[in-house]
Coordinates of C-alpha atoms in Angstrom, one line a residue:
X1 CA -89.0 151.4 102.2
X2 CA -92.2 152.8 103.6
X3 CA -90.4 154.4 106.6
X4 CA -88.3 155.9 103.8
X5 CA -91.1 157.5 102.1
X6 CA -93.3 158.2 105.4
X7 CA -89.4 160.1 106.2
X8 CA -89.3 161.9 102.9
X9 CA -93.0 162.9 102.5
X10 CA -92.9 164.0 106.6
X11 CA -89.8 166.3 105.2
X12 CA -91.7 167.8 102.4
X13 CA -94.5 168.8 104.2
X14 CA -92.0 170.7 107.0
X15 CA -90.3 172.3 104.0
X16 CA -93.7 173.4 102.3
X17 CA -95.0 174.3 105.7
X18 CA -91.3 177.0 106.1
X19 CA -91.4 178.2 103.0
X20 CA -95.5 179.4 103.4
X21 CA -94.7 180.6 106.8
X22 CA -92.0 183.3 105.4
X23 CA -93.8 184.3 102.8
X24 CA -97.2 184.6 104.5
X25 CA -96.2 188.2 105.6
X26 CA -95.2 189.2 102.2
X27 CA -98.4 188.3 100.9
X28 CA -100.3 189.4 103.2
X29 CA -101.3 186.4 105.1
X30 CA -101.5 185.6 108.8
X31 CA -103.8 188.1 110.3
X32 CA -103.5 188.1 114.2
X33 CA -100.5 185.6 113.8
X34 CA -97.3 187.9 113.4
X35 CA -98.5 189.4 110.2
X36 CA -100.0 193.1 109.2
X37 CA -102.5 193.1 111.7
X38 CA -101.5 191.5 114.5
X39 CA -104.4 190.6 117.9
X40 CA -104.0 191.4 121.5
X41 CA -103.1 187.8 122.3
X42 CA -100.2 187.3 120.1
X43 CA -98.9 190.6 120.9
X44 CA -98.9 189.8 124.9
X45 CA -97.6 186.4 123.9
X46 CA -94.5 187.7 121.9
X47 CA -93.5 190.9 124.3
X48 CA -89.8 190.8 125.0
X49 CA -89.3 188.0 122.2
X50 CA -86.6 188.3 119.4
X51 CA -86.7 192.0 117.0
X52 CA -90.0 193.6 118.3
X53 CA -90.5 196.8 118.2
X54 CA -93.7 198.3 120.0
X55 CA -94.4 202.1 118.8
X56 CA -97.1 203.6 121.2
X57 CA -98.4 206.3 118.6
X58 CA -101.0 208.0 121.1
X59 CA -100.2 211.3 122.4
X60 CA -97.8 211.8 125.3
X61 CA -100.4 212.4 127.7
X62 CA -102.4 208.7 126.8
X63 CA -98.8 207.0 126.9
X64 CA -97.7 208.5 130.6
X65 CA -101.1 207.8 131.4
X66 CA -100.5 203.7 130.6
X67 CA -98.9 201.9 127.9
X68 CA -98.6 198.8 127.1
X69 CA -95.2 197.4 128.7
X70 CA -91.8 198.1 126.4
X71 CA -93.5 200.2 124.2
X72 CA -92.0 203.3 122.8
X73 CA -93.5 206.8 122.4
X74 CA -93.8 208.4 119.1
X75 CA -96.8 210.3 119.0
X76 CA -98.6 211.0 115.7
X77 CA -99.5 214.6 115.9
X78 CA -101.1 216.6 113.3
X79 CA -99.8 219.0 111.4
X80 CA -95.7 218.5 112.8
X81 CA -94.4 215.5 114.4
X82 CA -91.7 212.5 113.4
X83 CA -94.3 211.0 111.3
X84 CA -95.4 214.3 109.9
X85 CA -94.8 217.6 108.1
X86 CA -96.1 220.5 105.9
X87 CA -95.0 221.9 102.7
X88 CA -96.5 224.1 100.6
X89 CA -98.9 224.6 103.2
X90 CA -100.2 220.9 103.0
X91 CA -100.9 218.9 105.5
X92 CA -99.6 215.3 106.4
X93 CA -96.8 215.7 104.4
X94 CA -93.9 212.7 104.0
X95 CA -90.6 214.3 106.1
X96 CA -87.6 214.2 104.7
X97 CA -86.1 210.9 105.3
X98 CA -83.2 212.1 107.1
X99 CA -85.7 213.6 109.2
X100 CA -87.6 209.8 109.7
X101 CA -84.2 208.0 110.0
X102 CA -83.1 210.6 113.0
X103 CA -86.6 209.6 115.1
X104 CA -85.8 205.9 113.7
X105 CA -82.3 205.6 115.0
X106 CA -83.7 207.4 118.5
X107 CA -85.8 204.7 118.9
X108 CA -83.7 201.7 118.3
X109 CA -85.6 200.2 115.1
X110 CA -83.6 198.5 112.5
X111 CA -84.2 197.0 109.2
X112 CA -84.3 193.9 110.7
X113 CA -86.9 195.0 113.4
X114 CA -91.1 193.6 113.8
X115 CA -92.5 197.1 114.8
X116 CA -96.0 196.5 116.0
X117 CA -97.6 199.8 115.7
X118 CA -100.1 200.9 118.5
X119 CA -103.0 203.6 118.4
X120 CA -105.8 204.9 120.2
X121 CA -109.6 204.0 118.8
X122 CA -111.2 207.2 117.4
X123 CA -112.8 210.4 119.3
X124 CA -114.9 213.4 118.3
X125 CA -111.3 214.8 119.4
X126 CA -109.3 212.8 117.2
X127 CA -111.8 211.2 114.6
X128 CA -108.9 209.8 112.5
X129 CA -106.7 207.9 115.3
X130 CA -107.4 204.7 113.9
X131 CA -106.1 205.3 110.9
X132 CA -102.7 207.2 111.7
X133 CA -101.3 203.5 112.6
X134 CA -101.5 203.0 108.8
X135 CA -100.1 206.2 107.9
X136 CA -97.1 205.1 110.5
X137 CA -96.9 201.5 108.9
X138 CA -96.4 203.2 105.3
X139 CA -94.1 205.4 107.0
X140 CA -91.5 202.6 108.2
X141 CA -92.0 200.3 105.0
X142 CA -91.0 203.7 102.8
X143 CA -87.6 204.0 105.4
X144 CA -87.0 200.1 104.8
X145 CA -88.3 198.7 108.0
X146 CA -88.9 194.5 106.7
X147 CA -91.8 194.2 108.8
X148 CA -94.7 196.2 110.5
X149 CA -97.9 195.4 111.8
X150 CA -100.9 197.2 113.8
X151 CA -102.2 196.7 116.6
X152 CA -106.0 195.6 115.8
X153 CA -108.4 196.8 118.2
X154 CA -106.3 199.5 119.6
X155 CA -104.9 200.2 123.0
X156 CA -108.6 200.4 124.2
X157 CA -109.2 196.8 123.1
X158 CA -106.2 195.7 124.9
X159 CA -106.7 197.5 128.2
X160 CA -110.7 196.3 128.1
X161 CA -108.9 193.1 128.1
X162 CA -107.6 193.8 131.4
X163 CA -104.7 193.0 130.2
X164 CA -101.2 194.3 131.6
X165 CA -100.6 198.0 131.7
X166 CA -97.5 200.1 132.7
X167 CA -96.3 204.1 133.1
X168 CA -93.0 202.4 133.5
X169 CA -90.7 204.4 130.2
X170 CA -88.4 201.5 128.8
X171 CA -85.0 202.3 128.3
X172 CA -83.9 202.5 124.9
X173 CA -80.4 201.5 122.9
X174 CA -80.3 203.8 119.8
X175 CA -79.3 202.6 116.8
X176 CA -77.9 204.6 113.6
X177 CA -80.5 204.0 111.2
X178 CA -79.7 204.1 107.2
X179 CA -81.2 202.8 104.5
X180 CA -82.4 202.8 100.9
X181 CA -86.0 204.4 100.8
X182 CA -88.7 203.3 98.8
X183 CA -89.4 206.4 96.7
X184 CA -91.7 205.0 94.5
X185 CA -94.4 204.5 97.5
X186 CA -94.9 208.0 96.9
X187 CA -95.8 210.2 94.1
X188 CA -96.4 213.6 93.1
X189 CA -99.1 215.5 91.3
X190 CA -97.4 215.8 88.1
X191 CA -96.9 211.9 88.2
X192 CA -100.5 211.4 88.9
X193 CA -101.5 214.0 85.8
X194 CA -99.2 212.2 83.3
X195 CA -101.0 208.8 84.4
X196 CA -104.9 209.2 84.6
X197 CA -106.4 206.7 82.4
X198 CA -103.8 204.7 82.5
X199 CA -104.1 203.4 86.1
X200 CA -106.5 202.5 88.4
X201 CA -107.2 205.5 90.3
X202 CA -108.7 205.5 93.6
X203 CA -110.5 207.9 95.8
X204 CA -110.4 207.3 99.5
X205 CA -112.5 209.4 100.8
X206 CA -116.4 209.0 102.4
X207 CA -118.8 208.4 99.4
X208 CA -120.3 211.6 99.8
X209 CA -117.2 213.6 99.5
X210 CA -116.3 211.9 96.4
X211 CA -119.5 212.7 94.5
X212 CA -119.6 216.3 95.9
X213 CA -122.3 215.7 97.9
X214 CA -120.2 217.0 100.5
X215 CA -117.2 218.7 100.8
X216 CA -114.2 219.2 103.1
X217 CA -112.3 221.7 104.8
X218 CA -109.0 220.3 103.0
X219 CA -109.8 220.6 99.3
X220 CA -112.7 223.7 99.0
X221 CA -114.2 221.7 95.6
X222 CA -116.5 219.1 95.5
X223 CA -116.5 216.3 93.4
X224 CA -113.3 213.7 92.5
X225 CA -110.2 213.4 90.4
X226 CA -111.5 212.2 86.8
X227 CA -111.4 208.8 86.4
X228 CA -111.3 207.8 90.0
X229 CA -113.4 205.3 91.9
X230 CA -114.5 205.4 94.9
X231 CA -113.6 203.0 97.7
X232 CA -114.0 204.9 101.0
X233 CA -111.2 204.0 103.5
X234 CA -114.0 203.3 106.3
X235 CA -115.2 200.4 105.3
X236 CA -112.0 198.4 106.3
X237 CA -113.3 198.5 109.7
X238 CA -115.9 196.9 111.5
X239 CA -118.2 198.6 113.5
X240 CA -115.5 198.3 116.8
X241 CA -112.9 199.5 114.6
X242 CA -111.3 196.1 114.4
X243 CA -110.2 195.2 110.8
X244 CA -112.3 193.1 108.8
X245 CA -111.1 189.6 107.3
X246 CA -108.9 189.5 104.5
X247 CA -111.8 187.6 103.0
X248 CA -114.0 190.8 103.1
X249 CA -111.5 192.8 101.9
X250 CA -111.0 191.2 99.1
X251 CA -114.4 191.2 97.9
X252 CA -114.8 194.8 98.8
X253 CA -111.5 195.9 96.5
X254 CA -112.7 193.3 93.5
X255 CA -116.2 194.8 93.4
X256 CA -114.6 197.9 93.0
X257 CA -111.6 197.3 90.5
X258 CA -112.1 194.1 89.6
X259 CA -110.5 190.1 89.9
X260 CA -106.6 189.8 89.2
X261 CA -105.6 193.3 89.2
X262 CA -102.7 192.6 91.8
X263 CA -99.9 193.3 89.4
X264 CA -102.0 196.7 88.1
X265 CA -100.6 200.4 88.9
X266 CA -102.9 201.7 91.6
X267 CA -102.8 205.3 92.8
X268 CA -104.8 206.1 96.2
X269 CA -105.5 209.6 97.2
X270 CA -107.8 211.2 99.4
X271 CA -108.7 214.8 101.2
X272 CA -104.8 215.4 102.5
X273 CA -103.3 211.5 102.6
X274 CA -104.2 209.8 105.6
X275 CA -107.2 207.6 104.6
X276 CA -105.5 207.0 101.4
X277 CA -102.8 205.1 103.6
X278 CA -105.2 202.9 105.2
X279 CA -106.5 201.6 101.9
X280 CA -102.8 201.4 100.3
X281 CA -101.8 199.1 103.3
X282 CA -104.8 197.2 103.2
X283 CA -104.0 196.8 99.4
X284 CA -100.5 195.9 99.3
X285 CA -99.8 194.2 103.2
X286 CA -103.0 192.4 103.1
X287 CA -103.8 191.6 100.0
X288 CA -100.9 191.4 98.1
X289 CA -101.1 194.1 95.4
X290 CA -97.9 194.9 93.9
X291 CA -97.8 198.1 92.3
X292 CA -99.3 200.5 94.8
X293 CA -98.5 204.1 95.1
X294 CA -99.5 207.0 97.9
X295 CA -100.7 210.4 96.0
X296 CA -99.6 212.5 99.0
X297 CA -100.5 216.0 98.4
X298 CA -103.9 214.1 97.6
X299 CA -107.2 216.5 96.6
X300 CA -106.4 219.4 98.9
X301 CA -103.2 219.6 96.2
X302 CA -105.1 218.7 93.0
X303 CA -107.9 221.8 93.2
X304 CA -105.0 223.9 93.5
X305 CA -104.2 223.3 89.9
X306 CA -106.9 221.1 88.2
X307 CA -110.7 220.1 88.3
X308 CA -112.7 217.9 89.5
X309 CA -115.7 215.7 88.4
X310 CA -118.9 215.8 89.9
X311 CA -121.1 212.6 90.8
X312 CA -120.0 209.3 90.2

């Protein structure tokens, strides 16, 4: 009888122990162990395993230059690239998704695919590098990739690792790509007009922007959207540019917006989009929030047509 039930109780836990391990991801569990943010060491330890996908994001120069090995070159460049495009003369616009499926398919990623999502650390040349592997993330999730993750620390952090380096250009099987987007990652102007007040609103920008203390090239009017708060995109970093612990994330989005708010609308903008990614992945791939949404055109859109408020 109590081999029965040490058998039985021995199953449960193996069951309970599957079912976490799937979901962990979802939730936005597992930091450094296969989930959103994912370390050197498991990275080197899973190369050539299973579905992964590793996207070099650098430019072409830093990839021929040395990559990590099977990783694939899509360089994030500002204002056109795969990952990006301008309308209305705005930058760091969403392409069309024919446009994302076409690079997708060239690249061999599938629904199905881990895409691991590798940057450079930033540079008075590049100060937002860090935080294109989040606008890359968002931009897989919105095609219908299952899983992406980032490379924490960087290529620098692997390379300072001494760990192993290539110029060697894989070869790649494309794959046509197709898929049901997710278009309500995504919204526009008018939606954000029809819904202040009504959501959680927040500005990702540096503090000093927000209040008008200082303004940006992108959006020629200081101050904020009404009703937003601020929760600068920087602060998900530590000082190395590693991410912080889901731990301190948490507390730095709750003393914001408050406990239990994961099932609230949330709308993150910033100057033209791309720190407002890094705090909408954080939000929903970290921390599990399940209603988040990406004001694209952002503030360099909104003092086209609107105001903004000055101070906090």
């Amino acid at each position: 009888m109590r081999k029965r039930m040490f058998f039985i109780s021995t199953l449960m836990l193996l069951i309970v122990s599957l079912v976490f391990n799937s979901v962990a991801f979802a939730c936005g569990g597992g930091m450094g162990k296969g989930g959103p943010i994912v370390s050197t060491e498991w990275l080197a330890a899973n190369i050539g395993k299973g579905n992964l996908v590793i996207v070099d994001i650098r430019s072409e120069e830093e990839y021929q230059a040395g990559h990590i090995e099977g990783s694939i070159n899509i360089p994030y460049i500002v204002p056109f690239s795969a990952w990006l495009t301008m309308k209305d003369d705005l930058l760091l616009e969403l392409p069309e998704k024919e446009d994302i499926f076409e690079f997708m398919s060239a690249a061999g990623i599938k629904k199905g695919s881990h895409v691991v999502i590798v940057t450079s650390l930033p540079t008075p040349e590049n100060p937002y590098a860090i935080g294109n592997a989040n606008r890359a993330a968002n931009t897989l999730i919105y095609a219908g990739v299952k899983k992406v993750s980032i490379l924490d620390g960087a290529f620098e952090k692997w390379a300072e690792e001494g760990r192993a380096v290539t110029t060697e250009v894989p070869k790649v099987r494309p794959f046509n790509y197709k898929s049901k987007v997710k278009d309500e990652m995504f919204v526009s102007i008018e939606y954000v007009e029809k819904k202040l007040g009504k959501v959680i609103l927040l500005d990702a920008r540096d503090y000093e922007v927000y209040t008008g203390e200082v303004i940006e090239p992108y959006a020629p009017v200081p101050g904020h959207i009404p009703t937003a708060k601020s929760l600068p995109a920087p602060e998900i970093w530590n000082e190395d540019w590693s991410y912080k612990s889901e731990k301190e994330l948490k507390a730095i989005v709750e003393n914001v917006i408050g406990r239990n708010k994961q099932n609230k609308e949330i709308i993150v903008y910033c100057g033209v989009g791309g720190y407002a990614n890094c705090v909408a992945f954080v939000l929903t791939e970290m921390l599990g929030y399940k209603n988040v949404k990406i004001y694209d055109g952002s503030a360099q859109e909104w003092v086209m047509y609107n105001e903004m408020v000055i101070g906090e």
